[in-house]
Amino acid sequence: MLESGITAKGQTTLPKAVREALSVRAGDRVRYVIQDGDVRILKVGPVGRLFGMLKYDGPPVTLEEMDQAIAEGASDA
């Protein structure tokens, strides 16, 4: 089990094993997720890394078509 102290300003240092597990280094950002009394620390990645993750080979759609698909999906719920 890993531990670290809290300073008077509420700051802490992530232990080396945690930094390595998250692949974070100085300047990176982390996110804290609190759920059912537990806290998870997640690495925050740049939005740019999401580019190209979703493949779509069909024709481009218009904003109106997107709005219509959203409205149809909302009415199905």
GROMACS .gro file of C-alpha atoms in nm:
model
   77
    1MET     CA    1   0.000   0.000   0.000
    2LEU     CA    2   0.130   0.344  -0.090
    3GLU     CA    3   0.093   0.659   0.117
    4SER     CA    4   0.187   1.025   0.096
    5GLY     CA    5   0.145   1.316   0.332
    6ILE     CA    6  -0.066   1.628   0.293
    7THR     CA    7   0.090   1.973   0.333
    8ALA     CA    8  -0.072   2.268   0.510
    9LYS     CA    9  -0.184   2.388   0.164
   10GLY     CA   10  -0.355   2.055   0.092
   11GLN     CA   11  -0.087   1.944  -0.153
   12THR     CA   12   0.063   1.598  -0.184
   13THR     CA   13   0.323   1.421  -0.395
   14LEU     CA   14   0.219   1.118  -0.594
   15PRO     CA   15   0.450   0.831  -0.503
   16LYS     CA   16   0.682   0.716  -0.781
   17ALA     CA   17   0.496   0.387  -0.826
   18VAL     CA   18   0.169   0.579  -0.880
   19ARG     CA   19   0.331   0.817  -1.130
   20GLU     CA   20   0.472   0.521  -1.318
   21ALA     CA   21   0.139   0.332  -1.314
   22LEU     CA   22  -0.038   0.638  -1.459
   23SER     CA   23   0.252   0.726  -1.693
   24VAL     CA   24   0.248   1.086  -1.568
   25ARG     CA   25   0.533   1.330  -1.525
   26ALA     CA   26   0.585   1.693  -1.431
   27GLY     CA   27   0.336   1.918  -1.612
   28ASP     CA   28   0.079   1.643  -1.675
   29ARG     CA   29  -0.267   1.669  -1.522
   30VAL     CA   30  -0.466   1.418  -1.321
   31ARG     CA   31  -0.837   1.396  -1.244
   32TYR     CA   32  -0.988   1.281  -0.915
   33VAL     CA   33  -1.309   1.080  -0.934
   34ILE     CA   34  -1.498   1.037  -0.605
   35GLN     CA   35  -1.750   0.754  -0.599
   36ASP     CA   36  -1.903   0.578  -0.301
   37GLY     CA   37  -1.638   0.716  -0.066
   38ASP     CA   38  -1.347   0.598  -0.282
   39VAL     CA   39  -1.118   0.820  -0.489
   40ARG     CA   40  -0.969   0.722  -0.824
   41ILE     CA   41  -0.685   0.915  -0.985
   42LEU     CA   42  -0.691   0.923  -1.366
   43LYS     CA   43  -0.446   1.071  -1.611
   44VAL     CA   44  -0.598   1.354  -1.814
   45GLY     CA   45  -0.506   1.321  -2.179
   46PRO     CA   46  -0.514   1.593  -2.442
   47VAL     CA   47  -0.831   1.615  -2.649
   48GLY     CA   48  -0.620   1.583  -2.962
   49ARG     CA   49  -0.551   1.218  -2.883
   50LEU     CA   50  -0.919   1.145  -2.958
   51PHE     CA   51  -0.882   1.256  -3.320
   52GLY     CA   52  -0.951   0.969  -3.558
   53MET     CA   53  -1.073   0.725  -3.293
   54LEU     CA   54  -1.418   0.697  -3.449
   55LYS     CA   55  -1.413   0.582  -3.808
   56TYR     CA   56  -1.698   0.679  -4.040
   57ASP     CA   57  -1.673   0.590  -4.408
   58GLY     CA   58  -2.015   0.719  -4.513
   59PRO     CA   59  -2.105   1.051  -4.669
   60PRO     CA   60  -2.084   1.366  -4.456
   61VAL     CA   61  -2.403   1.459  -4.270
   62THR     CA   62  -2.546   1.805  -4.219
   63LEU     CA   63  -2.611   1.971  -3.884
   64GLU     CA   64  -2.982   1.936  -3.954
   65GLU     CA   65  -2.943   1.560  -4.001
   66MET     CA   66  -2.749   1.538  -3.675
   67ASP     CA   67  -3.019   1.736  -3.492
   68GLN     CA   68  -3.289   1.510  -3.637
   69ALA     CA   69  -3.100   1.194  -3.529
   70ILE     CA   70  -3.058   1.335  -3.179
   71ALA     CA   71  -3.428   1.423  -3.158
   72GLU     CA   72  -3.527   1.076  -3.277
   73GLY     CA   73  -3.295   0.913  -3.027
   74ALA     CA   74  -3.435   1.126  -2.743
   75SER     CA   75  -3.793   1.033  -2.833
   76ASP     CA   76  -3.703   0.660  -2.823
   77ALA     CA   77  -3.592   0.683  -2.459
   0.00000   0.00000   0.00000
